[in-house]
Amino acid sequence: MTGKSDCDVGVGINKVMKQVMEPPAKIMVASVTCSVVALPLNDVLNEWNLISLSGSTSLYALDDRKKNPRFFRTIAPDTFLIPARYRLMKELGWRKFSVVHETGDIFSSVENGMIAKATENNSTVLTSRVLTNDVELQVIALKKIDARIIYVSAYEENCLAFICELYRQGHYGPHIILSTLNWWGPSWTTKANTECTEEELLEVLNYSIYFGPSLAYPDENTPTISGQSNAEFDARFKELHNGSMPYASAYRNPSYDAVWASALALNATMNNLKAKGSKKRLEDFAYDTEMADMLTNSLYEDVRFQGLTGLIDFDEKGSPKLNIIIEQQQGTERKVIGYVMDEYRSIKWVDGGPIWNTRVEVTLANPEAKVNRKEGFNCGTMPAIYNPKIGLIGGGNLVDGKVPVDSVTIIGIEKHVSVKLYIAMNAWAVFGILQSIAFLAVNIHFRKRRLIKMSSPKINSLILVGCILCYSSSFYADVDVVKLSRISVCMFRLCLFIMGFSTAFGSLFAKTWRVHLILTSKALKHTALSDKYIALMVMGLVLINGIIIGTWQIYDPYELVKKDLADQMINISDRLIELPQIQTCVSGKSLYFSGSLYLIQGVTMAFGAFLAWETKNVKLQALNDSKLIGICIYNVAVLSILGGIILFIIEDDLDLYYGFSSGLIISGTMLTSNIIFVPKVISLKRGGEVVGTVLESTVAMSQHSQPRHVAPINVAHKITQTSEEVI
């Protein structure tokens, strides 16, 4: 007796129950078709102890033997797609994939199984998305992670809407491989109710992979239990239908095998009843458990035959381990390219297997740069060896028809400071050093001339030494030709600049403090500070900075961290991306330690500004550099503020950062040394000596803040001629 459900649950259950209620007793229900009907119908049949045997439903939920102890099928269930997919991924070298599926057990069961088996198969699930009406968001998420291998499980309408959105957002091409179910007929794209044309949908689907249970044994000439081969059976089938293939005829083979399995099980049960000496016959079945169990055991133990779909031998879940067919969209055609066989341990390719249309141009933007092969940020492996200068070894620089990769290979390119920029900045720094040495030579040679003597030549030498240290900090940079560790570069650059700054400006301000102290003291001679005392003050400032740096590197030393410049990535091809990387010195407590160093230098400059203001009325330039110091402080402050802001913005551009920071240091240092020493050199050239008077500073005021009359002090007569030059 037969019935047609039209894949409607209510209709299907109603027709089956009508026949069950009519005599004679039904022993089993064979060839249940639609999955949406099979699951609820099976719940009803269980109550009647009826065996259900299907040749078309592959629903995963029917594997549950507690709920469906009497369900059998002659088609591979959906769960068998999971090992088949992983076998193909292993064959093609894919390890990363994304999943998009509709809600409901029909689709979510397989994809959840894929996710659960990912670790076991050494694979990574990039994302799992539930397909909703808002497919735009799903595609945006896939584009964001550059999903290349995408498994899609959905009904035709929703699947085509998703494919159309892929087209609209441009996430398609020979490097993007979709994989979906093979339920749909060859012309399923014509059913699209989307904004895309069929040609556009096929453009996205080109080279996509279809998986599904194999409905015919690969060798069509292999004889089956009926004595017919697949080819002979198909010929008879077409003859019966006047050469046509009616709707759902694709399932003719497993349905035919289901009938054979039913017949063999009934025959085995009948023989078992006779062997036991039982008086019962199959006709005596009254929906009782005993005979239903005998029929079930016969299907497990006595049914094993070569069917049209393959070897029918039911496992513990009532399913035979049949082959999985692999198809590929090739233009407007969908072709069989292989079978996953031997219980999903091997693949038998058909007509050479899949075809691909990938073209890889390998030309690095910076072929001389150091290359780090990196697997991260959705990156994968390549089927060929990579060489930064000649591209893909074994395939040449131009590769056609290679298997698409599951994700791009990211070539990490270590960026370094440009050698030309490094040479230019060092030449400028060397010029500054030579100039400082020239000033130092003038300072030492003319140290007994009153013009130089009154400006404290020993302290001037300290200032110039500090300038040389500041210039020297530019020699240390992350240049490829310099074989010095990056951490050493960071340390030398920091130490030289801080020590140079504190030496130069500390000496400058200490000298001004001595002038301030002289002019605010009544006992002029006895309050004068010797050069040795001033040098000790400067060394004390340097020591404080050194202690902070030393504590910093002991407590929380620099660590070298590679920073990926993702916003500067260069797409070389669909397979390769060049990712610039820079090395940075990082310290967890750098904010506190660097803040302390900046604070000390800032306080030093603020104190210098105060002293320059207080001594501004001392008119003898040889003795007092207050105005020049004020100009230096202004220049350094402006450069520091401007540099801090700009360097924060350009910190990821190695050339700009090095060039700008070194330029600030060199220009600031050069301005300071020239402002202080060029006037002295000009005066010496003109033959000038110390003349004039010194006016009392603004701090020498009466208690009522009224200026008092101060007699001019003849500096020449107040200088005590000692070996340490006390003023």
Coordinates of C-alpha atoms in Angstrom, one line a residue, residues 465-672:
V465 CA 80.1 67.6 26.7
G466 CA 76.4 67.4 27.4
C467 CA 75.7 68.7 23.8
I468 CA 78.0 66.0 22.4
L469 CA 76.1 63.3 24.4
C470 CA 72.7 64.6 23.0
Y471 CA 74.1 64.5 19.4
S472 CA 75.4 61.0 20.0
S473 CA 71.9 59.7 20.8
S474 CA 71.0 60.0 17.1
F475 CA 73.6 57.3 16.3
Y476 CA 71.4 54.6 17.8
A477 CA 68.4 53.6 15.6
D478 CA 66.7 50.4 14.4
V479 CA 68.7 50.2 11.2
D480 CA 69.2 46.9 9.4
V481 CA 72.9 47.5 8.9
V482 CA 73.6 48.1 12.6
K483 CA 74.1 44.8 14.4
L484 CA 73.0 46.0 17.8
S485 CA 70.1 44.6 19.6
R486 CA 66.9 46.7 19.6
I487 CA 66.8 46.8 23.4
S488 CA 70.4 48.1 23.4
V489 CA 69.4 50.8 20.9
C490 CA 66.6 51.9 23.2
M491 CA 68.8 52.0 26.2
F492 CA 71.7 53.9 24.6
R493 CA 69.3 56.4 23.0
L494 CA 67.5 57.0 26.3
C495 CA 70.7 57.2 28.5
L496 CA 72.7 59.5 26.1
F497 CA 69.8 61.9 25.7
I498 CA 68.9 62.1 29.4
M499 CA 72.5 62.4 30.6
G500 CA 73.4 64.9 27.9
F501 CA 70.4 67.1 28.6
S502 CA 70.9 67.1 32.3
T503 CA 74.7 67.8 31.9
A504 CA 74.2 70.6 29.4
F505 CA 71.3 72.4 30.9
G506 CA 72.2 71.5 34.5
S507 CA 75.6 73.2 33.9
L508 CA 74.0 76.2 32.2
F509 CA 71.5 76.8 35.0
A510 CA 74.0 76.1 37.8
K511 CA 76.3 78.8 36.3
T512 CA 73.3 81.2 36.3
W513 CA 72.5 80.3 39.9
R514 CA 76.0 81.4 40.9
V515 CA 75.4 84.8 39.3
H516 CA 72.1 85.0 41.1
L517 CA 73.7 84.0 44.4
I518 CA 76.5 86.6 44.1
L519 CA 74.0 89.4 43.4
T520 CA 71.7 88.5 46.2
S521 CA 74.4 88.2 48.8
K522 CA 75.9 91.0 50.9
A523 CA 79.1 89.1 51.3
L524 CA 80.0 88.8 47.7
K525 CA 83.4 87.1 47.9
H526 CA 82.5 84.6 50.6
T527 CA 79.3 83.4 48.9
A528 CA 80.8 82.7 45.5
L529 CA 80.6 79.1 44.4
S530 CA 83.7 77.4 42.9
D531 CA 83.5 75.5 39.6
K532 CA 84.2 72.3 41.5
Y533 CA 81.1 72.8 43.6
I534 CA 79.0 73.6 40.5
A535 CA 80.4 70.5 38.8
L536 CA 79.3 68.4 41.8
M537 CA 75.8 69.9 41.5
V538 CA 75.6 68.9 37.9
M539 CA 76.9 65.4 38.6
G540 CA 74.3 65.1 41.3
L541 CA 71.6 65.9 38.8
V542 CA 73.1 63.4 36.4
L543 CA 73.3 60.8 39.2
I544 CA 69.6 61.2 40.1
N545 CA 68.7 60.6 36.4
G546 CA 71.0 57.6 36.3
I547 CA 69.5 56.1 39.5
I548 CA 66.0 56.4 38.0
I549 CA 67.1 54.7 34.7
G550 CA 69.0 52.0 36.6
T551 CA 66.0 51.3 38.9
W552 CA 63.7 51.2 35.9
Q553 CA 65.8 48.6 34.0
I554 CA 66.3 46.5 37.1
Y555 CA 62.7 46.6 38.3
D556 CA 60.9 46.5 35.0
P557 CA 63.4 46.1 32.1
Y558 CA 62.6 46.8 28.5
E559 CA 61.0 44.0 26.5
L560 CA 61.0 43.7 22.8
V561 CA 57.6 43.5 21.2
K562 CA 56.7 43.1 17.6
K563 CA 53.9 45.4 16.5
D564 CA 51.9 44.6 13.4
L565 CA 51.0 47.6 11.3
A566 CA 47.7 46.2 10.0
D567 CA 46.7 49.5 8.5
Q568 CA 49.7 49.4 6.2
M569 CA 49.2 45.8 4.8
I570 CA 49.8 45.3 1.1
N571 CA 47.8 42.7 -0.8
I572 CA 50.3 41.0 -3.0
S573 CA 47.8 38.4 -4.2
D574 CA 44.8 36.4 -3.1
R575 CA 47.2 34.2 -1.2
L576 CA 49.8 36.6 0.1
I577 CA 49.7 39.8 2.2
E578 CA 52.8 41.8 3.2
L579 CA 52.4 42.9 6.8
P580 CA 54.9 45.6 7.9
Q581 CA 56.2 45.0 11.5
I582 CA 58.2 47.2 13.8
Q583 CA 60.0 46.3 17.0
T584 CA 59.3 48.4 20.0
C585 CA 60.8 48.5 23.5
V586 CA 58.0 48.1 26.0
S587 CA 57.9 48.3 29.8
G588 CA 54.9 47.9 32.0
K589 CA 55.9 50.7 34.3
S590 CA 57.3 53.0 31.7
L591 CA 54.7 55.6 32.5
Y592 CA 55.9 56.1 36.0
F593 CA 59.7 56.0 35.3
S594 CA 59.6 58.1 32.1
G595 CA 57.2 60.5 33.9
S596 CA 59.8 60.9 36.7
L597 CA 62.6 61.7 34.2
Y598 CA 60.4 64.2 32.3
L599 CA 59.5 65.8 35.6
I600 CA 63.1 66.2 36.7
Q601 CA 64.0 67.8 33.3
G602 CA 61.0 70.0 33.5
V603 CA 61.8 71.2 37.0
T604 CA 65.4 71.9 35.8
M605 CA 64.1 74.0 32.9
A606 CA 61.6 75.8 35.2
F607 CA 64.4 76.6 37.7
G608 CA 66.6 77.8 34.9
A609 CA 63.8 80.1 33.6
F610 CA 63.4 81.5 37.1
L611 CA 67.1 82.2 37.4
A612 CA 67.2 83.8 34.0
W613 CA 64.4 86.1 34.9
E614 CA 66.0 87.0 38.3
T615 CA 69.4 87.9 36.7
K616 CA 68.1 89.6 33.6
N617 CA 69.4 93.1 34.8
V618 CA 73.0 91.9 34.9
K619 CA 74.2 93.7 31.8
L620 CA 77.7 92.1 31.5
Q621 CA 77.1 89.4 28.9
A622 CA 80.4 87.6 29.6
L623 CA 79.2 87.0 33.2
N624 CA 75.5 86.5 32.7
D625 CA 73.8 84.4 29.9
S626 CA 70.3 85.0 31.3
K627 CA 68.8 86.4 28.1
L628 CA 70.5 83.7 26.0
I629 CA 69.3 81.0 28.5
G630 CA 65.8 82.4 28.2
I631 CA 65.9 82.0 24.4
C632 CA 67.3 78.4 24.8
I633 CA 64.5 77.5 27.3
Y634 CA 61.9 78.9 24.9
N635 CA 63.3 76.9 22.0
V636 CA 63.5 73.7 23.9
A637 CA 60.0 74.1 25.4
V638 CA 58.5 74.7 22.0
L639 CA 60.3 71.9 20.4
S640 CA 59.5 69.5 23.2
I641 CA 55.7 70.3 23.2
L642 CA 55.5 70.2 19.4
G643 CA 57.6 67.0 19.2
G644 CA 55.6 65.2 21.9
I645 CA 52.4 65.8 20.0
I646 CA 53.7 64.9 16.6
L647 CA 55.7 61.9 17.8
F648 CA 52.6 60.5 19.4
I649 CA 50.8 60.7 16.1
I650 CA 53.5 59.2 13.9
E651 CA 54.9 56.6 16.3
D652 CA 54.1 53.7 13.9
D653 CA 56.1 55.3 11.0
L654 CA 59.6 54.3 11.8
D655 CA 61.3 56.7 9.4
L656 CA 59.2 59.7 10.4
Y657 CA 59.6 58.9 14.1
Y658 CA 63.3 58.6 14.0
G659 CA 63.8 61.5 11.6
F660 CA 61.6 63.8 13.6
S661 CA 62.8 62.8 17.0
S662 CA 66.5 63.0 16.0
G663 CA 65.9 66.2 14.2
L664 CA 64.3 67.8 17.3
I665 CA 67.3 66.7 19.5
I666 CA 69.9 67.8 17.0
S667 CA 68.3 71.1 16.2
G668 CA 67.5 71.9 19.8
T669 CA 71.0 71.0 20.9
M670 CA 72.6 73.0 18.0
L671 CA 70.4 76.0 18.8
T672 CA 71.5 75.9 22.4

